[in-house]
Coordinates of C-alpha atoms in Angstrom, one line a residue:
X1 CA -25.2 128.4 32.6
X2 CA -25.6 126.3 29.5
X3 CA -24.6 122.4 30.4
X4 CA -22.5 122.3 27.4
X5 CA -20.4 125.5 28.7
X6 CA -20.1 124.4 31.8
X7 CA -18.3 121.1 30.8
X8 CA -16.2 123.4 28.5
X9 CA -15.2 125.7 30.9
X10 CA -14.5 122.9 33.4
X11 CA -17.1 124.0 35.8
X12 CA -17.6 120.4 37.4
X13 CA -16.3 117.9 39.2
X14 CA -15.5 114.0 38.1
X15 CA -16.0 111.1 40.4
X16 CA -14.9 107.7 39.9
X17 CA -15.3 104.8 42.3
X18 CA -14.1 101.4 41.8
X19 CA -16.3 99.4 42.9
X20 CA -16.9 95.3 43.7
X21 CA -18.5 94.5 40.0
X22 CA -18.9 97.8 38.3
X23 CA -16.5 100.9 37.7
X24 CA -18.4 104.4 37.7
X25 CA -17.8 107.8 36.5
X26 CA -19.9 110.7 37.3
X27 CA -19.5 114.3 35.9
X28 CA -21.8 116.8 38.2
X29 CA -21.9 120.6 38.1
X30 CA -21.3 122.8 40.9
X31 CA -24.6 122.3 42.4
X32 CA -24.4 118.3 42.6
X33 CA -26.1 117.4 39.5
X34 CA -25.0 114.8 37.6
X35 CA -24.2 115.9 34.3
X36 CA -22.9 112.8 32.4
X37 CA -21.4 109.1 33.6
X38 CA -19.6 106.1 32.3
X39 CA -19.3 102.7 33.4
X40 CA -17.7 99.5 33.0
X41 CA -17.9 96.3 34.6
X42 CA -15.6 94.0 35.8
X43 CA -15.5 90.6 38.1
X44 CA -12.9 89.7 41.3
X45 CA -10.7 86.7 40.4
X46 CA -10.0 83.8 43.1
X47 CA -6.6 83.0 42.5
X48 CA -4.4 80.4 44.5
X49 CA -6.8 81.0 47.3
X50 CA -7.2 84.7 47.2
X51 CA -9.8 86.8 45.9
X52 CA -7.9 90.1 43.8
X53 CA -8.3 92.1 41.2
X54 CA -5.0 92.3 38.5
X55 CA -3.5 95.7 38.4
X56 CA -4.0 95.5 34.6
X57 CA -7.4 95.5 35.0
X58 CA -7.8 98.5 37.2
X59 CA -6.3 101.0 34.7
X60 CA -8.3 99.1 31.9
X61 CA -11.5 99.9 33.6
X62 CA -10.7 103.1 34.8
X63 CA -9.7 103.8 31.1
X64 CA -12.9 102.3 29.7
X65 CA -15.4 103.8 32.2
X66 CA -13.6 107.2 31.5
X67 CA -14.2 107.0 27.8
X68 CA -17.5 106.0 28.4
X69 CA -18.5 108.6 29.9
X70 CA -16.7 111.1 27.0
X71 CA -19.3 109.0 25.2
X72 CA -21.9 110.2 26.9
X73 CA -20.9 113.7 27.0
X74 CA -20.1 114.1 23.6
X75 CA -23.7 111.9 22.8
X76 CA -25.5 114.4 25.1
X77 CA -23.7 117.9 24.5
X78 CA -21.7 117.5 21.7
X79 CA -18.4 118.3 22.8
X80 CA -15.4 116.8 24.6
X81 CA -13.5 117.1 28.1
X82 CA -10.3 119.3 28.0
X83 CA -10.6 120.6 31.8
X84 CA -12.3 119.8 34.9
X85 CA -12.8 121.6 38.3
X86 CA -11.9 119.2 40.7
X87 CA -12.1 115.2 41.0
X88 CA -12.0 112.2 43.1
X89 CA -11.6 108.7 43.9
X90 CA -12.9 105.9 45.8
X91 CA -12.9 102.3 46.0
X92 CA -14.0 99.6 48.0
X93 CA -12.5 99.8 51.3
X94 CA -9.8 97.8 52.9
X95 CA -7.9 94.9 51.7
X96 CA -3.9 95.2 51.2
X97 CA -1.8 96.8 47.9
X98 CA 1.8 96.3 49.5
X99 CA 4.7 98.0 47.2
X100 CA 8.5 98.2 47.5
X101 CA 10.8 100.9 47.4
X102 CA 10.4 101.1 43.6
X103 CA 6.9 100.8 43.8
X104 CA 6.8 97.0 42.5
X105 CA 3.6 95.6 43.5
X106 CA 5.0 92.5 46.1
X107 CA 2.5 89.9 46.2
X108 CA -1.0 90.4 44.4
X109 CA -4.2 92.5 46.0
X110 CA -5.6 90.9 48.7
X111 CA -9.4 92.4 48.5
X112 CA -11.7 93.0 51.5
X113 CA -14.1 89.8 50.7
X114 CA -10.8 87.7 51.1
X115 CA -11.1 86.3 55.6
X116 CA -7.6 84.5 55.6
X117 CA -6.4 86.9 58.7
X118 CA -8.5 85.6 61.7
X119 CA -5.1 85.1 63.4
X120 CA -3.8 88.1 63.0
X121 CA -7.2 90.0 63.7
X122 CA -7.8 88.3 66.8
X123 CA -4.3 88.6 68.3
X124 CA -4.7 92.8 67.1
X125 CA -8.1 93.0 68.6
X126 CA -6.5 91.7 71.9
X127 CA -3.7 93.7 72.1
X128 CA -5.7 96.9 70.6
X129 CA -8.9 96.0 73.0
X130 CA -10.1 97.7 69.6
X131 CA -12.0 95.5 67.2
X132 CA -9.5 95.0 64.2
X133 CA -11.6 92.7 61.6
X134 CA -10.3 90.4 58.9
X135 CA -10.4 93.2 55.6
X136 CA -8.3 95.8 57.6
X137 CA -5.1 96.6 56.1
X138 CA -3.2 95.9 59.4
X139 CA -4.9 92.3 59.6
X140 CA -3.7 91.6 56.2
X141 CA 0.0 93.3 57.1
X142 CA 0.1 91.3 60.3
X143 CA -0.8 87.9 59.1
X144 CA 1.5 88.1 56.3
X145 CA 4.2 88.7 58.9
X146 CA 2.7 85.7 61.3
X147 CA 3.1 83.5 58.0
X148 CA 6.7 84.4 57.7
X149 CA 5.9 85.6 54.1
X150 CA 9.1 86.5 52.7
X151 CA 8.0 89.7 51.1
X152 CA 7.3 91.8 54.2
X153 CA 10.6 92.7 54.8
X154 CA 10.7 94.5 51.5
X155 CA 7.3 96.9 52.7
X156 CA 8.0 100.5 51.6
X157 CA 4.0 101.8 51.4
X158 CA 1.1 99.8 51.4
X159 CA -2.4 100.9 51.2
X160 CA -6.2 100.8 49.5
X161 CA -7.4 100.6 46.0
X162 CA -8.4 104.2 46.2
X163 CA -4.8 105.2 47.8
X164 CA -3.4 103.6 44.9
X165 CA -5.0 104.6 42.2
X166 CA -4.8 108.1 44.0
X167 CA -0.8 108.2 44.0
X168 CA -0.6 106.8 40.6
X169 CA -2.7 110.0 39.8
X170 CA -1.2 112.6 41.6
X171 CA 2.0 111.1 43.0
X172 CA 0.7 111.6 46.4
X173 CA 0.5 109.3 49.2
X174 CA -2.5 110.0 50.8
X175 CA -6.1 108.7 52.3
X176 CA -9.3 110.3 53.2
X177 CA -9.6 109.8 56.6
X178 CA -12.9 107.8 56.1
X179 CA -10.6 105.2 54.1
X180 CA -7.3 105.5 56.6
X181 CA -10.1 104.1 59.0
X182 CA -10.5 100.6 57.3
X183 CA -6.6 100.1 57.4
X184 CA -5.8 101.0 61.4
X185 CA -7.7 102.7 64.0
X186 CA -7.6 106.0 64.2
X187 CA -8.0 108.5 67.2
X188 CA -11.0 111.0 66.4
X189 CA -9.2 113.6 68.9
X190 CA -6.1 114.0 66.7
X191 CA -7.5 112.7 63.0
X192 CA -4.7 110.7 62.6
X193 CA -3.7 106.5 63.4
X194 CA -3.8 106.1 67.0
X195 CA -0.4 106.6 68.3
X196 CA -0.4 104.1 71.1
X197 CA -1.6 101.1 68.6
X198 CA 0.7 102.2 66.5
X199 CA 3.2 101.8 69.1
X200 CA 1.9 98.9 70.4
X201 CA 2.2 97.0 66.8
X202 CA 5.8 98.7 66.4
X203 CA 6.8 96.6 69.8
X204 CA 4.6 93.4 68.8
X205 CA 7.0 92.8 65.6
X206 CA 10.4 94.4 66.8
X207 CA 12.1 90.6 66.8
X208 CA 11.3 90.3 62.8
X209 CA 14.0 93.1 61.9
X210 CA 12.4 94.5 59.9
X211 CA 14.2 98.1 58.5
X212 CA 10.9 100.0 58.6
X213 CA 8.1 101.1 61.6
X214 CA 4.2 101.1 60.9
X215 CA 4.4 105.1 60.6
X216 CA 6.6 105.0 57.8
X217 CA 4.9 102.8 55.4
X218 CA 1.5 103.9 56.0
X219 CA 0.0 106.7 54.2
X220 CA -0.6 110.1 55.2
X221 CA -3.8 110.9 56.7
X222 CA -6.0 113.9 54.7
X223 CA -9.7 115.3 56.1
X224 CA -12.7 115.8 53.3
X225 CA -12.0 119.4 52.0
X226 CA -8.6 119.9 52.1
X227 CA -6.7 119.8 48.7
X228 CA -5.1 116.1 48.3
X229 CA -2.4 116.5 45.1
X230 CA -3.4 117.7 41.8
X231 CA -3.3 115.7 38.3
X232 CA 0.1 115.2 36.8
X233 CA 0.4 114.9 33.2
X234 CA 1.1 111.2 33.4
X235 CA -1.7 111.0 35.8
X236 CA -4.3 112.6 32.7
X237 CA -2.2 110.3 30.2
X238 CA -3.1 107.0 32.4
X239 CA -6.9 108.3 33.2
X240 CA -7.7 109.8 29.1
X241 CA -6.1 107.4 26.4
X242 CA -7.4 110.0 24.2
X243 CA -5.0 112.6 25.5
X244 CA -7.6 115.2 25.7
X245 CA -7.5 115.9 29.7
X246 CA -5.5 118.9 30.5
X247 CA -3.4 118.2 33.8
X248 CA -3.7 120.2 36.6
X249 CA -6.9 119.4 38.7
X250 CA -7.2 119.2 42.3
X251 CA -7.9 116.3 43.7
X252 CA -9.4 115.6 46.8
X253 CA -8.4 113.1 49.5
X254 CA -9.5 109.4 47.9
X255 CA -12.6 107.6 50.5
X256 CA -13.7 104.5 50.7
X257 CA -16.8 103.0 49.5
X258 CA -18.4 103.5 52.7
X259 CA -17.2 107.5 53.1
X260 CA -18.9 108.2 49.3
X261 CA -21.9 106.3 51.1
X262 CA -22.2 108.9 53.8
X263 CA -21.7 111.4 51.5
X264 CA -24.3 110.1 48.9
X265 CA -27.1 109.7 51.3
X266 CA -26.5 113.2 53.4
X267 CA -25.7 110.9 56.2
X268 CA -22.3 112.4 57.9
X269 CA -24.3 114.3 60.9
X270 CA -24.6 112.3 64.0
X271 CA -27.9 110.1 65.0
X272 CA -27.9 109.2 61.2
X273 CA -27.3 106.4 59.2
X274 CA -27.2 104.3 55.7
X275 CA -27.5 101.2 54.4
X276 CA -25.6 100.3 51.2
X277 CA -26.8 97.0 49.5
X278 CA -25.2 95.6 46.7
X279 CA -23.2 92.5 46.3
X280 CA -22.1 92.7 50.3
X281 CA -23.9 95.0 52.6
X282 CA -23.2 97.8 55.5
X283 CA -24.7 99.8 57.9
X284 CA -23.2 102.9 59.4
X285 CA -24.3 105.0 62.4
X286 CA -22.9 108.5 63.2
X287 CA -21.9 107.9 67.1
X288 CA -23.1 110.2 70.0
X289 CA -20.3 108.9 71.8
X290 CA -17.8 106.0 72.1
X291 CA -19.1 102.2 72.5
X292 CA -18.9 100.8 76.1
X293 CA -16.9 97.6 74.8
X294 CA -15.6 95.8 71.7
X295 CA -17.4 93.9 69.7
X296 CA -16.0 91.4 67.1
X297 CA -19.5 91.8 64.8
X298 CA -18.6 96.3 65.0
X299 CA -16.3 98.1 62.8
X300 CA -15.0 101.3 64.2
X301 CA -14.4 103.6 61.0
X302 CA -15.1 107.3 60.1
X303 CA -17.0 109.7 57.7
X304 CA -14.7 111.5 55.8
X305 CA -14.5 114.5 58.0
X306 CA -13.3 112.4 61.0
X307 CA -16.7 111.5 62.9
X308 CA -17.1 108.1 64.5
X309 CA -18.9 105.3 62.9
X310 CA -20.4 102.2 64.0
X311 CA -20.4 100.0 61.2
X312 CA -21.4 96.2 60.4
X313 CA -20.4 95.1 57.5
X314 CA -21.6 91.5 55.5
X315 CA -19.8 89.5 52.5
X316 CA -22.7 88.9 51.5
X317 CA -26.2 90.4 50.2
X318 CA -27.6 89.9 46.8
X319 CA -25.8 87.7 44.8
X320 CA -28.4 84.2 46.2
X321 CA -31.2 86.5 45.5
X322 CA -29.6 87.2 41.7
X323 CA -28.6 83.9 41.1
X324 CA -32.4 83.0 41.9
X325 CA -33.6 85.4 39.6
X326 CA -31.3 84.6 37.2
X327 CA -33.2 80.8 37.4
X328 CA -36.5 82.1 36.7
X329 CA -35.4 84.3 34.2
X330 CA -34.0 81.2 32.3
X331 CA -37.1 79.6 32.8
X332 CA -39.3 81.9 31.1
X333 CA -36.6 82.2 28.3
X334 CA -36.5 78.1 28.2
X335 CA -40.9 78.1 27.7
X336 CA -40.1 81.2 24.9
X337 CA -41.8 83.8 27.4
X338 CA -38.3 86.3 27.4
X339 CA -39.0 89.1 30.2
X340 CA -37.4 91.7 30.9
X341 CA -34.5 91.9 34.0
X342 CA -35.9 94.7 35.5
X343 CA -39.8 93.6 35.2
X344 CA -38.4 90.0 36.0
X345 CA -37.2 91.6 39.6
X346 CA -40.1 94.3 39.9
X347 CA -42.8 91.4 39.5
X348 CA -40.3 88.7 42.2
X349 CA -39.8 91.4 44.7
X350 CA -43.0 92.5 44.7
X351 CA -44.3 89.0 45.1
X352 CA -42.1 88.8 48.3
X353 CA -45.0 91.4 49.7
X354 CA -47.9 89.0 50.0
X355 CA -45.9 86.1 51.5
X356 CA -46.3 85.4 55.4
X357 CA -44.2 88.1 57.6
X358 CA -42.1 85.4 58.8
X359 CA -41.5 83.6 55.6
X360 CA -43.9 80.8 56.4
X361 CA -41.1 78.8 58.2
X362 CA -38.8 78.6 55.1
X363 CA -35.1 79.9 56.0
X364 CA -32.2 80.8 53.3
X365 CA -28.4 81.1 53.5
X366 CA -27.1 84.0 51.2
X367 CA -23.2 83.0 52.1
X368 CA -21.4 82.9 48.1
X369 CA -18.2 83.8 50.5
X370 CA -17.7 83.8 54.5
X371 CA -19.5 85.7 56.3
X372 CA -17.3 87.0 59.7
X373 CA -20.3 88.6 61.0
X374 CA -21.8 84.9 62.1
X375 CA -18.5 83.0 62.5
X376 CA -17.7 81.5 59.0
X377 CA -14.8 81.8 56.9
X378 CA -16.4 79.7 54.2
X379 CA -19.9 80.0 52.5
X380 CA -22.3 77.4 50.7
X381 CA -25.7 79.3 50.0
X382 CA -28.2 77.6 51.4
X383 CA -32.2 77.2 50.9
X384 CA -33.8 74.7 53.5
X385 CA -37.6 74.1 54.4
X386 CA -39.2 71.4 56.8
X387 CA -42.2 69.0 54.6
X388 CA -45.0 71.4 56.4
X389 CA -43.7 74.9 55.9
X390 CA -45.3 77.1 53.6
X391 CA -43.8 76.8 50.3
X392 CA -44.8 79.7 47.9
X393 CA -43.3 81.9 45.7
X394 CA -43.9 84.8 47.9
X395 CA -42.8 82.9 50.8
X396 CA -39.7 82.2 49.1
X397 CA -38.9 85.5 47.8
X398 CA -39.4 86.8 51.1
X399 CA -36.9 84.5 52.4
X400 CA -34.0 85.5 50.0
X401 CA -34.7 89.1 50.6
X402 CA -34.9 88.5 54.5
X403 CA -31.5 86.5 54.2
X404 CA -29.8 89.4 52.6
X405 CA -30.0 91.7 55.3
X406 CA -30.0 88.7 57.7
X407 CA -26.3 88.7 58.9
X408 CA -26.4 92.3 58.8
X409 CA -29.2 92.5 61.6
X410 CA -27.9 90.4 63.5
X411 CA -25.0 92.6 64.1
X412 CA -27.1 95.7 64.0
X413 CA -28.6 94.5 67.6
X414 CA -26.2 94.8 69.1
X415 CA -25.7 98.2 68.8
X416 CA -29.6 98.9 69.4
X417 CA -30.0 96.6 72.5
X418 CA -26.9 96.6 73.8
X419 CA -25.1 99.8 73.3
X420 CA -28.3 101.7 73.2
X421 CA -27.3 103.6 70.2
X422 CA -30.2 105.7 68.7
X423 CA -30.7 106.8 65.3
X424 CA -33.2 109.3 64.0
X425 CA -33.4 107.8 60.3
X426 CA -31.4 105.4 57.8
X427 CA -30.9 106.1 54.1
X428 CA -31.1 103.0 51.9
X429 CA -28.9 103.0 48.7
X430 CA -27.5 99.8 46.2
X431 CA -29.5 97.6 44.3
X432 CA -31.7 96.2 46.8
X433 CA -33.4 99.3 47.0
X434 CA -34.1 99.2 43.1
X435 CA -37.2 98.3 43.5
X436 CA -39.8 100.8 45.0
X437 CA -40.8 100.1 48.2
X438 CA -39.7 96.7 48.4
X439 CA -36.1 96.9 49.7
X440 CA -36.9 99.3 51.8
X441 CA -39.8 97.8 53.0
X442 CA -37.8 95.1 54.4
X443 CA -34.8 96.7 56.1
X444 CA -37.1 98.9 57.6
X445 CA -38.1 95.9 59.6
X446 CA -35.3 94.8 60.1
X447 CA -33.9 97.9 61.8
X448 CA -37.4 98.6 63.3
X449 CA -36.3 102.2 61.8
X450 CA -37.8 104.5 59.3
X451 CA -36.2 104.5 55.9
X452 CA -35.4 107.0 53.4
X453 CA -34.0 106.1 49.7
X454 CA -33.9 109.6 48.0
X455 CA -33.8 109.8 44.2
X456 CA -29.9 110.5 43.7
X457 CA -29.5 107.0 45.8
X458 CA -29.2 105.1 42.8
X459 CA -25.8 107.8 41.7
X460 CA -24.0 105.3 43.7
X461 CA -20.2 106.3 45.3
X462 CA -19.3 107.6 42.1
X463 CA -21.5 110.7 42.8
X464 CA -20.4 110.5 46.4
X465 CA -16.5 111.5 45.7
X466 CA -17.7 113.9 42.4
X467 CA -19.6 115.3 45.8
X468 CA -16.5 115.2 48.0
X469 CA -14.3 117.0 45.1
X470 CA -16.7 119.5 45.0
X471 CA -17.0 120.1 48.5
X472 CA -13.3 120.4 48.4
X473 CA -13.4 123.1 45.9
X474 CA -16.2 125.5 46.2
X475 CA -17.0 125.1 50.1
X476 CA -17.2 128.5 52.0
X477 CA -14.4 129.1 54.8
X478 CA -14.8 127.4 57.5
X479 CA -18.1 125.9 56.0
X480 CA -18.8 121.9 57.4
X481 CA -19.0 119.1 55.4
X482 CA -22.0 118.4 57.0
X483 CA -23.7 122.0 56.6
X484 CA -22.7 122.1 53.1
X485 CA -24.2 118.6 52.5
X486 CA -27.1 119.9 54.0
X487 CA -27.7 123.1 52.7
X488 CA -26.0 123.1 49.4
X489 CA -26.5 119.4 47.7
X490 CA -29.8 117.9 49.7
X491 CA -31.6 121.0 50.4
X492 CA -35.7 120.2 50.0
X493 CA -34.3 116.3 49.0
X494 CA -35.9 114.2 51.6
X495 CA -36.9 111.4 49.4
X496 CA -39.5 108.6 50.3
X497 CA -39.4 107.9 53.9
X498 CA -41.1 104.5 55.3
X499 CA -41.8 103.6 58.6
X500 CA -41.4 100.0 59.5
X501 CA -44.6 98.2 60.0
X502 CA -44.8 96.5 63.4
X503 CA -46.2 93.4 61.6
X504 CA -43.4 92.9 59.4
X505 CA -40.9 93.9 62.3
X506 CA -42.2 91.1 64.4
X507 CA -42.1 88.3 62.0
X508 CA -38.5 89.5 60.8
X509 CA -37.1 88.8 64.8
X510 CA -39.5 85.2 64.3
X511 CA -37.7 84.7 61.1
X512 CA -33.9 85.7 63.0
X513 CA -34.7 83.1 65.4
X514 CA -34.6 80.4 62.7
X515 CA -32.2 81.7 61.1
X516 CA -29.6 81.9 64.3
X517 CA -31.0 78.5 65.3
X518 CA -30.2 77.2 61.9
X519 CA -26.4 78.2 61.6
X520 CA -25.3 74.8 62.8
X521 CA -27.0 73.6 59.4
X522 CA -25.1 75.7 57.6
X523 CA -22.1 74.8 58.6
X524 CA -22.5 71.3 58.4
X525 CA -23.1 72.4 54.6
X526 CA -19.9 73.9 54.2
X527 CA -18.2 71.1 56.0
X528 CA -19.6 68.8 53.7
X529 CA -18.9 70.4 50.5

């Protein structure tokens, strides 16, 4: 059928994902093919000691990354959005949104990157023997009520982003599993929060008083497919200023960042994995089975039908490496040689290829935040070299693309060497990946794994719910989220796959070395600033 039709006749599905620095929209047909998107950026604020987003801003960027993309649908067929099939949201995971009765936000959003719990995680993780880290939900919820904060008492719901934005939408208080899983465990036999924990937390904070239990203020738990509300009229109203939208739509159950990863990168079936590199970074590996004991450095979540997921998750990825690009780049502005940004990165990155495996003895910080993974709360990012190293611009390139998946291997290991975990193949998606073969290049030495970034990578989460809303409404009975993945989205899509070289994968481990040697250095750094 004729694009153009389609999008009349509401044929597609609409994605939108908030994520750390940029709002997307994706409109996709039936098939998976993106049809039109929108986008609009926006920036965390660190306010009295707490990075959050205003709620203002969320339905202004929602707002403005919908209208761009009626932009672009009207720029590329010349007509406008009155209906649509089915829709989604995501959003980055975690964090805490904590409302009253009357739906009053109580104390401002408390976003993932925030690591102001390590109390309350710890003490969970203890009495869980369940590896509760510093963004979940429940470590924000418990350290609130460890601080005596006064508006805890007053809890009616709290939840994520996506949740949120999801109830203002439909008027439903749901999750996708997938994002249930960043706020408290869950237990992959029923699909739902574990039951014991939850009993367990219930009996840790009976002496506050409190009039509620965990059960009642958390929200419900839905599975990828199943039907999660549909549109109300206010919902359109708040999502198209222009009052075009007719209300109406199903909506599916709302995922985390990391769910629309899986989904994005056809990597929901077990012994696979992805790697999403942006501002932070994750990894996630479908289990075979469960892990023989906690670790502090390995989230347990899900994928959005309810498999388990190791994952290892990092504050921090590119945002030293753009800064440092961002130096050059005023550099060749400041000697009237303007470049390009994407030629500016295509020409550092690739530089990065001819420096010494190892980085020449030169070692890089990447922490803008803290970084839980290697034991800091705080970050100062960090370049430091001894008089004899070899200092290059490859070299140092290398470094900062080495440190950006640093912290990140050194969680991975643990699940290689010590839990044996195996994984057939990783899918890289995010920016780092941009550029061809260099991204990929690199974290396939770090993970000593092959690598695959296919071409709908760079679609991003956005394209990962518009998938999940789809899924929802066109899936056969009884039909898997993993066989539809598979046979109806990805089918012939196995995009450029690279095997790690052993070269590169040996002086990545000689570069690790340093770089867990060096740590103390770091944290003198941030003691000292």
């Amino acid at each position: 059928m004729d694009k153009k039709l389609l999008i009349e006749e509401g044929k597609t599905s609409l994605g939108i994902e908030f994520g750390s620095t940029r709002i997307k929209a994706v409109l996709i047909d039936e098939g998976g093919v993106p049809l039109a998107s929108g986008a609009y950026e926006w920036e965390n604020q660190y306010v009295n000691g707490i990075w959050t987003y205003a709620l203002e801003d969320v339905w202004k960027g929602m707002q403005g990354c919908y209208q761009d993309l009626l932009k672009d649908v009207k720029d590329k067929y010349d007509t406008v959005i009155n209906k649509i099939g089915s829709m989604g949201v995501s959003a980055m995971m975690h964090g805490y949104l904590a409302f009253d009765k009357d739906d009053n936000l109580l104390v401002p959003f408390r976003t993932w990157r925030n690591t102001i719990t390590e109390e309350a995680a710890s003490k969970l993780t203890k009495e869980f023997n369940y590896n509760i880290p510093q963004r979940w939900s429940i470590a924000h919820l418990y350290q609130a009520i460890l601080n005596k904060e006064e508006h805890v008492k007053d809890v009616a719901f709290f939840t994520t982003l996506a949740g949120y934005v999801h109830y203002m939408l439909t008027g439903n208080k749901v999750l996708g599993v997938g994002d249930a899983s960043g706020m408290f465990p869950i237990d992959i036999n029923t699909g739902n929060y574990d039951q014991g924990m939850v009993d367990k937390f219930d009996s840790l904070i009976s002496g506050e008083g409190f009039g509620w239990k965990l059960n009642n203020i958390l929200p419900e738990i839905m599975t990828a497919g199943e039907v999660a509300g549909k549109l109300t009229k206010e919902g359109a109203a708040l999502l198209d200023v222009s009052g075009q939208l007719q209300a109406d739509i199903p909506v599916c159950p709302p995922e985390g960042d990391a769910g629309t990863g899986m989904a994005a990168t056809n990597s929901v079936a077990k012994r696979t994995g992805n790697v999403s590199a942006g501002t932070s970074v994750f990894a996630m590996i479908v289990l075979e089975k469960e892990l023989k004991k906690v670790h502090p450095e390995i989230d347990l979540v899900t994928t959005p039908d309810g498999a388990l997921v190791a994952m290892v998750h990092c504050n921090n990825c590119t945002s030293d490496l753009n800064a440092w690009v961002g130096l050059f780049d005023e550099f060749a502005e400041s000697i009237g040689a303007k470049v390009d940004k994407n030629k500016l990165f295509s020409v550092l990155y690739n530089k990065a290829l001819e420096g010494d495996t190892d980085c020449g003895g030169l070692i890089s910080y990447n922490y803008f935040s803290g970084e839980p993974v290697t034991g800091f709360a705080e970050g100062a990012p960090l370049f430091v070299r001894k008089a004899e190293d070899k200092f290059n611009l490859a070299n140092f390139m290398r470094t900062h693309l080495y440190s950006s998946l640093a912290a990140l291997k050194a969680g991975l290991d643990l699940l290689f060497k010590e839990e044996d975990v195996e994984v057939d193949e990783m899918f890289g998606h995010g920016g780092f990946f941009k550029t061809k073969g260099v991204g990929q290049r690199v974290a396939a030495a770090a993970m000593n794994t092959p690598v695959s970034v296919m071409e709908t990578a760079g679609e991003g989460g956005a394209w990962g719910i518009a998938l999940l809303a789809t899924y929802m409404s066109c899936k056969e009975e009884n039909e898997t989220l993993e066989a539809y993945l598979k046979n109806k989205i990805f089918d012939g899509e196995a995009g450029s796959k690279m095997e790690p070289d052993e070269k590169d994968v040996a002086g990545f481990d000689k570069f690790m070395e340093r770089y867990m040697k060096g740590l103390s250095i770091e944290h003198a750094a941030v003691d000292a600033l």
